[in-house]
Tab-separated table of C-alpha atoms and ligand atoms in Angstrom:
chain	number	residue	atom	x	y	z
A	28	UNK	CA	4.358	78.447	-41.488
A	29	UNK	CA	5.748	75.048	-40.477
A	30	UNK	CA	4.528	71.988	-42.312
A	31	UNK	CA	0.860	71.931	-41.285
A	32	UNK	CA	0.370	68.162	-41.015
A	33	UNK	CA	-0.294	66.741	-37.500
A	34	UNK	CA	-2.130	64.162	-35.449
A	35	UNK	CA	-4.420	65.776	-32.847
A	36	UNK	CA	-4.892	63.388	-29.899
A	37	UNK	CA	-8.024	63.821	-27.971
A	38	UNK	CA	-7.297	62.880	-24.408
A	39	UNK	CA	-10.846	63.071	-23.170
A	40	UNK	CA	-12.032	60.748	-25.916
A	41	UNK	CA	-9.313	58.195	-24.773
A	42	UNK	CA	-10.466	58.475	-21.139
A	43	UNK	CA	-14.170	58.061	-22.225
A	44	UNK	CA	-13.314	54.930	-24.364
A	45	UNK	CA	-11.362	53.391	-21.485
A	46	UNK	CA	-14.338	54.024	-19.105
A	47	UNK	CA	-16.531	52.287	-21.652
A	48	UNK	CA	-14.151	49.283	-21.807
A	49	UNK	CA	-14.113	49.125	-17.962
A	50	UNK	CA	-18.030	49.565	-17.651
A	51	UNK	CA	-18.545	46.665	-19.796
A	52	UNK	CA	-17.065	44.099	-17.412
A	53	UNK	CA	-15.966	43.146	-13.907
A	54	UNK	CA	-12.313	42.346	-14.166
A	55	UNK	CA	-9.450	44.812	-14.654
A	56	UNK	CA	-8.423	46.564	-17.841
A	57	UNK	CA	-4.911	46.750	-19.119
A	58	UNK	CA	-4.534	49.281	-22.009
A	59	UNK	CA	-2.382	48.050	-24.829
A	60	UNK	CA	-0.033	50.671	-25.842
A	61	UNK	CA	2.460	48.981	-28.070
A	62	UNK	CA	3.608	50.552	-31.345
A	63	UNK	CA	3.671	53.937	-29.790
A	64	UNK	CA	0.144	53.390	-28.510
A	65	UNK	CA	-1.057	52.367	-31.982
A	66	UNK	CA	0.592	55.508	-33.306
A	67	UNK	CA	-1.070	57.949	-30.966
A	68	UNK	CA	2.114	58.714	-28.797
A	69	UNK	CA	2.597	56.459	-25.843
A	70	UNK	CA	3.481	59.499	-23.726
A	71	UNK	CA	0.215	61.257	-24.334
A	72	UNK	CA	-1.861	58.026	-24.086
A	73	UNK	CA	-0.314	56.754	-20.890
A	74	UNK	CA	-0.593	60.182	-19.322
A	75	UNK	CA	-4.312	60.327	-20.171
A	76	UNK	CA	-4.726	56.851	-18.772
A	77	UNK	CA	-2.545	57.272	-15.727
A	78	UNK	CA	-5.042	55.613	-13.427
A	79	UNK	CA	-4.792	52.289	-15.456
A	80	UNK	CA	-3.620	49.273	-13.220
A	81	UNK	CA	-0.977	48.204	-15.849
A	82	UNK	CA	0.046	48.655	-19.443
A	83	UNK	CA	0.765	46.102	-22.159
A	84	UNK	CA	3.580	46.512	-24.805
A	85	UNK	CA	5.323	44.282	-27.276
A	86	UNK	CA	9.044	44.543	-26.182
A	87	UNK	CA	11.285	45.486	-23.390
A	88	UNK	CA	12.420	48.669	-25.254
A	89	UNK	CA	8.785	49.853	-25.286
A	90	UNK	CA	8.480	48.954	-21.598
A	91	UNK	CA	11.752	50.827	-20.692
A	92	UNK	CA	10.482	53.790	-22.699
A	93	UNK	CA	7.453	53.974	-20.311
A	94	UNK	CA	9.610	53.696	-17.245
A	95	UNK	CA	11.789	56.599	-18.676
A	96	UNK	CA	8.700	58.671	-19.129
A	97	UNK	CA	7.952	58.144	-15.406
A	98	UNK	CA	5.050	55.710	-15.595
A	99	UNK	CA	5.135	53.499	-12.489
A	100	UNK	CA	2.525	50.788	-13.176
A	101	UNK	CA	3.557	47.235	-13.882
A	102	UNK	CA	4.100	46.563	-17.591
A	103	UNK	CA	3.336	43.341	-19.395
A	104	UNK	CA	5.689	42.265	-22.172
A	105	UNK	CA	3.132	40.647	-24.424
A	106	UNK	CA	5.721	38.538	-26.237
A	107	UNK	CA	7.813	37.871	-23.181
A	108	UNK	CA	11.583	37.969	-23.450
A	109	UNK	CA	13.541	37.725	-26.605
A	110	UNK	CA	16.852	37.342	-24.847
A	111	UNK	CA	17.761	36.009	-21.319
A	112	UNK	CA	19.304	39.307	-20.229
A	113	UNK	CA	15.868	40.874	-20.372
A	114	UNK	CA	14.781	38.844	-17.373
A	115	UNK	CA	17.127	40.874	-15.134
A	116	UNK	CA	15.689	44.137	-16.560
A	117	UNK	CA	12.271	42.862	-16.089
A	118	UNK	CA	13.000	41.918	-12.489
A	119	UNK	CA	14.530	45.319	-11.696
A	120	UNK	CA	11.692	47.294	-13.385
A	121	UNK	CA	8.524	45.435	-12.340
A	122	UNK	CA	7.758	44.197	-15.809
A	123	UNK	CA	5.485	41.212	-16.084
A	124	UNK	CA	6.455	38.445	-18.512
A	125	UNK	CA	4.400	36.517	-20.892
A	126	UNK	CA	5.913	33.042	-20.934
A	127	UNK	CA	4.720	31.374	-24.233
A	128	UNK	CA	7.419	28.854	-25.290
A	129	UNK	CA	9.955	26.421	-23.728
A	130	UNK	CA	12.920	28.765	-24.420
A	131	UNK	CA	11.335	31.516	-22.339
A	132	UNK	CA	10.388	29.008	-19.569
A	133	UNK	CA	13.996	27.621	-19.452
A	134	UNK	CA	15.460	31.174	-19.286
A	135	UNK	CA	13.208	31.818	-16.175
A	136	UNK	CA	14.332	28.482	-14.659
A	137	UNK	CA	17.992	29.450	-14.993
A	138	UNK	CA	17.465	33.130	-13.877
A	139	UNK	CA	18.290	34.410	-10.428
A	140	UNK	CA	15.663	37.128	-9.833
A	141	UNK	CA	15.828	39.235	-6.727
A	142	UNK	CA	12.023	38.443	-6.152
A	143	UNK	CA	9.771	35.975	-7.710
A	144	UNK	CA	8.678	37.034	-11.183
A	145	UNK	CA	5.091	37.802	-12.214
A	146	UNK	CA	4.397	35.829	-15.292
A	147	UNK	CA	1.457	35.453	-17.686
A	148	UNK	CA	1.445	31.989	-19.021
A	149	UNK	CA	0.514	32.005	-22.757
A	150	UNK	CA	-1.892	29.327	-24.103
A	151	UNK	CA	-2.151	28.462	-27.758
A	152	UNK	CA	-5.962	27.980	-27.881
A	153	UNK	CA	-6.069	27.857	-31.709
A	154	UNK	CA	-4.449	30.915	-33.160
A	155	UNK	CA	-1.146	28.991	-33.541
A	156	UNK	CA	1.127	32.034	-33.290
A	157	UNK	CA	2.361	32.023	-29.773
A	158	UNK	CA	1.718	29.912	-26.570
A	159	UNK	CA	2.040	26.426	-25.131
A	160	UNK	CA	-0.496	23.856	-26.315
A	161	UNK	CA	-3.306	22.795	-24.044
A	162	UNK	CA	-1.929	19.453	-23.080
A	163	UNK	CA	1.553	20.625	-21.959
A	164	UNK	CA	0.658	23.860	-20.124
A	165	UNK	CA	-0.154	22.435	-16.813
A	166	UNK	CA	3.297	20.691	-16.740
A	167	UNK	CA	4.949	23.904	-17.648
A	168	UNK	CA	3.180	25.821	-14.921
A	169	UNK	CA	4.073	23.137	-12.371
A	170	UNK	CA	7.760	23.285	-13.434
A	171	UNK	CA	7.883	27.014	-13.050
A	172	UNK	CA	5.975	26.931	-9.767
A	173	UNK	CA	8.313	24.309	-8.037
A	174	UNK	CA	11.280	26.387	-9.160
A	175	UNK	CA	10.235	29.200	-6.790
A	176	UNK	CA	11.097	31.791	-9.532
A	177	UNK	CA	7.542	32.844	-10.113
A	178	UNK	CA	5.118	34.530	-7.708
A	179	UNK	CA	1.593	33.137	-6.838
A	180	UNK	CA	-0.269	35.661	-8.908
A	181	UNK	CA	0.313	34.144	-12.392
A	182	UNK	CA	-2.242	34.769	-15.097
A	183	UNK	CA	-3.295	32.209	-17.781
A	184	UNK	CA	-3.664	34.123	-21.107
A	185	UNK	CA	-4.689	33.523	-24.615
A	186	UNK	CA	-5.418	35.602	-27.692
A	187	UNK	CA	-8.320	35.335	-30.193
A	188	UNK	CA	-7.885	34.879	-33.914
A	189	UNK	CA	-11.420	35.877	-35.126
A	190	UNK	CA	-13.116	37.683	-32.292
A	191	UNK	CA	-14.035	40.466	-34.674
A	192	UNK	CA	-16.361	38.076	-36.516
A	193	UNK	CA	-19.348	37.271	-34.268
A	194	UNK	CA	-20.460	34.504	-36.549
A	195	UNK	CA	-17.223	32.660	-36.409
A	196	UNK	CA	-17.319	29.621	-34.047
A	197	UNK	CA	-13.544	29.619	-33.549
A	198	UNK	CA	-13.889	32.028	-30.612
A	199	UNK	CA	-16.224	29.731	-28.806
A	200	UNK	CA	-13.739	26.800	-29.356
A	201	UNK	CA	-10.861	28.938	-28.152
A	202	UNK	CA	-12.824	29.822	-24.913
A	203	UNK	CA	-13.628	26.074	-24.395
A	204	UNK	CA	-9.956	25.164	-24.927
A	205	UNK	CA	-8.904	27.857	-22.412
A	206	UNK	CA	-11.335	26.631	-19.809
A	207	UNK	CA	-10.079	23.079	-20.162
A	208	UNK	CA	-6.563	24.181	-19.792
A	209	UNK	CA	-7.416	26.203	-16.751
A	210	UNK	CA	-9.213	23.246	-15.155
A	211	UNK	CA	-6.140	21.092	-16.011
A	212	UNK	CA	-3.832	23.384	-14.146
A	213	UNK	CA	-6.204	23.505	-11.154
A	214	UNK	CA	-6.417	19.668	-11.068
A	215	UNK	CA	-2.622	19.252	-11.391
A	216	UNK	CA	-1.338	21.956	-9.076
A	217	UNK	CA	-4.286	22.933	-6.950
A	218	UNK	CA	-3.808	26.551	-8.152
A	219	UNK	CA	-6.525	28.602	-9.777
A	220	UNK	CA	-4.822	31.105	-11.999
A	221	UNK	CA	-6.184	34.555	-12.931
A	222	UNK	CA	-7.503	34.551	-16.475
A	223	UNK	CA	-7.088	36.908	-19.438
A	224	UNK	CA	-8.621	36.393	-22.902
A	225	UNK	CA	-10.319	39.485	-24.226
A	226	UNK	CA	-8.987	41.984	-26.747
A	227	UNK	CA	-11.276	44.824	-27.989
A	228	UNK	CA	-13.475	42.731	-30.102
A	229	UNK	CA	-13.962	40.249	-27.307
A	230	UNK	CA	-14.830	43.076	-24.783
A	231	UNK	CA	-17.408	44.412	-27.254
A	232	UNK	CA	-18.871	41.134	-28.451
A	233	UNK	CA	-17.861	38.033	-26.456
A	234	UNK	CA	-19.161	38.535	-22.981
A	235	UNK	CA	-18.346	34.953	-21.913
A	236	UNK	CA	-14.551	35.689	-22.440
A	237	UNK	CA	-14.472	38.529	-19.882
A	238	UNK	CA	-12.429	37.390	-16.907
A	239	UNK	CA	-9.924	38.845	-14.501
A	240	UNK	CA	-7.945	40.957	-17.041
A	241	UNK	CA	-9.038	42.419	-20.249
A	242	UNK	CA	-6.497	43.798	-22.714
A	243	UNK	CA	-8.183	46.495	-24.905
A	244	UNK	CA	-6.171	48.233	-27.714
A	245	UNK	CA	-7.922	49.279	-30.741
A	246	UNK	CA	-11.311	50.392	-29.012
A	247	UNK	CA	-9.420	52.612	-26.667
A	248	UNK	CA	-8.311	54.640	-29.633
A	249	UNK	CA	-12.061	54.970	-30.522
A	250	UNK	CA	-12.348	52.483	-33.340
A	251	UNK	CA	-14.344	49.403	-33.643
A	252	UNK	CA	-12.960	46.020	-34.728
A	253	UNK	CA	-16.488	45.418	-36.097
A	254	UNK	CA	-18.370	47.093	-38.867
A	255	UNK	CA	-21.337	47.808	-36.797
A	256	UNK	CA	-21.842	47.214	-33.092
A	257	UNK	CA	-23.799	48.845	-30.320
A	258	UNK	CA	-20.965	49.900	-28.255
A	259	UNK	CA	-19.096	51.042	-31.362
A	260	UNK	CA	-21.489	53.883	-31.690
A	261	UNK	CA	-20.305	55.241	-28.296
A	262	UNK	CA	-16.621	54.961	-29.151
A	263	UNK	CA	-14.917	58.307	-29.883
A	264	UNK	CA	-12.123	58.437	-32.399
A	265	UNK	CA	-9.042	59.715	-30.618
A	266	UNK	CA	-6.761	60.664	-33.475
A	267	UNK	CA	-7.688	63.383	-36.022
A	268	UNK	CA	-5.112	63.368	-38.929
A	269	UNK	CA	-5.064	66.954	-40.214
A	270	UNK	CA	-3.234	69.081	-42.753
A	271	UNK	CA	-3.969	72.045	-45.016
A	272	UNK	CA	-4.145	72.799	-48.702
A	273	UNK	CA	-0.747	74.145	-49.818
A	274	UNK	CA	-1.438	74.460	-53.520
A	275	UNK	CA	-4.465	74.809	-55.838
A	276	UNK	CA	-4.732	74.643	-59.666
A	277	UNK	CA	-7.363	74.018	-62.334
A	278	UNK	CA	-6.530	71.577	-65.076
A	279	UNK	CA	-8.325	70.793	-68.322
A	280	UNK	CA	-10.210	67.595	-69.140
A	281	UNK	CA	-7.646	64.998	-70.397
A	282	UNK	CA	-4.816	66.218	-68.156
A	283	UNK	CA	-3.264	63.819	-65.685
A	284	UNK	CA	-2.186	64.256	-62.056
A	285	UNK	CA	0.878	62.998	-60.198
A	286	UNK	CA	3.417	60.128	-60.659
A	287	UNK	CA	2.803	57.629	-63.335
A	288	UNK	CA	-0.120	59.753	-64.466
A	289	UNK	CA	-2.640	57.148	-63.121
A	290	UNK	CA	-5.540	59.618	-62.975
A	291	UNK	CA	-6.988	61.608	-65.868
A	292	UNK	CA	-9.458	64.467	-65.444
A	293	UNK	CA	-12.717	63.735	-67.177
A	294	UNK	CA	-13.760	67.397	-66.821
A	295	UNK	CA	-12.167	70.674	-66.049
A	296	UNK	CA	-10.976	69.983	-62.434
A	297	UNK	CA	-9.634	71.868	-59.460
A	298	UNK	CA	-6.847	69.964	-57.772
A	299	UNK	CA	-5.651	70.603	-54.225
A	300	UNK	CA	-2.186	69.507	-52.987
A	301	UNK	CA	-1.900	68.399	-49.376
A	302	UNK	CA	1.450	67.831	-47.618
A	303	UNK	CA	1.054	64.289	-46.380
A	304	UNK	CA	2.364	61.190	-48.118
A	305	UNK	CA	3.696	57.651	-47.586
A	306	UNK	CA	6.672	59.164	-45.797
A	307	UNK	CA	4.266	60.120	-43.143
A	308	UNK	CA	2.516	56.836	-43.158
A	309	UNK	CA	-0.381	57.735	-45.451
A	310	UNK	CA	-0.399	54.602	-47.523
A	311	UNK	CA	0.791	54.697	-51.121
A	312	UNK	CA	-1.811	52.067	-51.940
A	313	UNK	CA	-4.681	54.430	-51.145
A	314	UNK	CA	-6.899	54.212	-54.261
A	315	UNK	CA	-8.273	56.928	-56.331
A	316	UNK	CA	-11.520	57.964	-54.680
A	317	UNK	CA	-10.257	57.585	-51.072
A	318	UNK	CA	-12.211	60.295	-49.189
A	319	UNK	CA	-10.524	63.342	-47.671
A	320	UNK	CA	-12.475	66.053	-45.924
A	321	UNK	CA	-12.134	69.673	-47.118
A	322	UNK	CA	-14.491	72.308	-45.699
A	323	UNK	CA	-16.728	69.626	-44.220
A	324	UNK	CA	-17.095	67.978	-47.578
A	325	UNK	CA	-15.835	64.700	-48.816
A	326	UNK	CA	-13.473	65.046	-51.753
A	327	UNK	CA	-11.740	62.191	-53.543
A	328	UNK	CA	-8.012	61.545	-53.548
A	329	UNK	CA	-6.801	61.503	-57.118
A	330	UNK	CA	-3.347	60.426	-58.575
A	331	UNK	CA	-0.661	58.458	-56.857
A	332	UNK	CA	0.224	59.137	-53.173
A	333	UNK	CA	3.821	60.441	-53.220
A	334	UNK	CA	6.279	60.485	-50.270
A	335	UNK	CA	5.374	63.952	-48.986
A	336	UNK	CA	2.076	64.968	-50.798
A	337	UNK	CA	-1.221	63.799	-52.017
A	338	UNK	CA	-3.611	65.419	-54.542
A	339	UNK	CA	-7.414	65.746	-54.108
A	340	UNK	CA	-10.140	66.624	-56.542
A	341	UNK	CA	-11.924	69.675	-54.991
A	342	UNK	CA	-13.839	70.583	-58.079
A	343	UNK	CA	-17.094	70.188	-56.212
A	344	UNK	CA	-15.978	72.185	-53.172
A	345	UNK	CA	-16.158	75.607	-54.726
A	346	UNK	CA	-14.992	77.457	-51.779
A	347	UNK	CA	-11.716	75.508	-51.322
A	348	UNK	CA	-8.750	77.741	-50.857
A	349	UNK	CA	-5.050	77.488	-49.994
A	350	UNK	CA	-4.718	77.203	-46.248
A	351	UNK	CA	-7.992	75.388	-45.685
A	352	UNK	CA	-7.903	72.631	-43.071
A	353	UNK	CA	-8.035	69.091	-44.424
A	354	UNK	CA	-8.955	66.002	-42.354
A	355	UNK	CA	-7.539	62.657	-43.456
A	356	UNK	CA	-9.348	60.718	-40.826
A	357	UNK	CA	-11.044	61.482	-37.399
A	358	UNK	CA	-14.685	61.477	-36.111
A	359	UNK	CA	-16.183	62.765	-39.351
A	360	UNK	CA	-14.221	60.202	-41.510
A	361	UNK	CA	-13.461	56.923	-39.641
A	362	UNK	CA	-10.010	55.389	-40.077
A	363	UNK	CA	-11.858	52.051	-40.811
A	364	UNK	CA	-13.455	53.687	-43.924
A	365	UNK	CA	-10.184	55.040	-45.172
A	366	UNK	CA	-8.561	51.618	-44.535
A	367	UNK	CA	-11.267	49.970	-46.841
A	368	UNK	CA	-9.882	52.128	-49.690
A	369	UNK	CA	-6.390	51.059	-48.984
A	370	UNK	CA	-7.135	47.287	-48.644
A	371	UNK	CA	-5.897	47.214	-45.052
A	372	UNK	CA	-7.402	47.834	-41.628
A	373	UNK	CA	-7.352	50.848	-39.302
A	374	UNK	CA	-4.677	49.256	-37.054
A	375	UNK	CA	-2.165	49.414	-39.785
A	376	UNK	CA	-2.951	52.947	-40.722
A	377	UNK	CA	-2.855	54.291	-37.132
A	378	UNK	CA	0.327	52.427	-36.121
A	379	UNK	CA	1.995	53.355	-39.451
A	380	UNK	CA	1.902	57.108	-38.815
A	381	UNK	CA	5.551	58.149	-38.890
A	382	UNK	CA	7.653	60.016	-36.398
A	383	UNK	CA	7.589	62.949	-38.872
A	384	UNK	CA	3.970	63.835	-37.847
A	385	UNK	CA	3.810	65.790	-34.604
A	386	UNK	CA	1.268	64.337	-32.151
A	387	UNK	CA	-0.656	67.212	-30.435
A	388	UNK	CA	-2.599	66.464	-27.303
A	389	UNK	CA	-5.991	68.225	-26.799
A	390	UNK	CA	-8.248	68.175	-23.651
B	428	PLP	C1	-1.747	39.578	-26.908
B	428	PLP	C2	-2.545	40.867	-27.280
B	428	PLP	N1	-3.608	41.230	-26.451
B	428	PLP	C3	-4.299	42.321	-26.725
B	428	PLP	C4	-4.215	42.976	-27.957
B	428	PLP	C5	-5.117	44.143	-28.188
B	428	PLP	O1	-5.857	43.866	-29.347
B	428	PLP	P1	-6.999	44.960	-29.906
B	428	PLP	O2	-6.174	46.041	-30.299
B	428	PLP	O3	-7.616	44.256	-30.950
B	428	PLP	O4	-7.823	45.315	-28.711
B	428	PLP	C6	-3.208	42.640	-28.858
B	428	PLP	C7	-3.045	43.272	-30.143
B	428	PLP	O5	-2.493	42.821	-31.086
B	428	PLP	C8	-2.401	41.440	-28.502
B	428	PLP	O6	-1.349	41.036	-29.370
């Protein structure tokens, strides 16, 4: 038997989640597939979403990987170029460039592209991570426009800091800032740019932010950026992280389990060992009590997560046997819930699943 740990990727769930994202608005939807499609395998995901009009990634390496896999759609580099050489690659490969600072703008002004570049102009509407500020952006666009280096289909884009909190007024302020910047560009240049604001949380909760292009990531993979949301109930988790019990033992009350002996049995306990650990991306900081499903039953993680294994208390799961299938997360146990036990979010857990875990497509 090979090591039985794997991530099953449900292609139909992915397609259904994408359909849900599209149904909720009028513009176009660009799946965000950076970080190996949030850990799901960019190959499997882009193949399942082959009808998408474009994909979004974080770097030119990720974009080139998609081209090497044979995907033909335009690909947006969400952070733009890191180096001037990348402009030529982008030009030759139909990559779209986020332009979000003066370095990147100057690189484009100096470049000699074969055809005008498609750019997404990044606005800093309040997150203060990337983007031009609202006052300067019209001048930047005018500069690029007059250079003849960009085509007429530019997009004005911004990113939300707190869209996953419906009570946070920052999102409304960011939308207002965006609309002012958009108007400023129109008044200065006479151009009405296409618009893109919404990530998953905005698609699900901020209708006013839905414009020409939406950029869903997390929701495509079947997970909600909110705790509870009407649409969240219709999302289908795409990844099931599975393994099997490889060892079982009974220990007496007072015995400890695993490195540093951080867990002590309070009763005679049956302990199952599962071959997944932090070397696979299952987080070392998962606390004792993190749920794991054995035979349809939630059982608590006990002891420290080690590099290749975890230990689970299956005392209350009388039928547990070596070889039984174990689910670390999936539709019966949402990654968001596991993340709460690890003091992180599901994004980090999913994208952290290492190359050691085979991704197996279903449907
Ligand atoms: C610029 C940008 N757009 C869209 C997304 C997708 O966000 P989400 O996964 O929350 O839908 C991200 C993710 O970090 C992003 O950086």
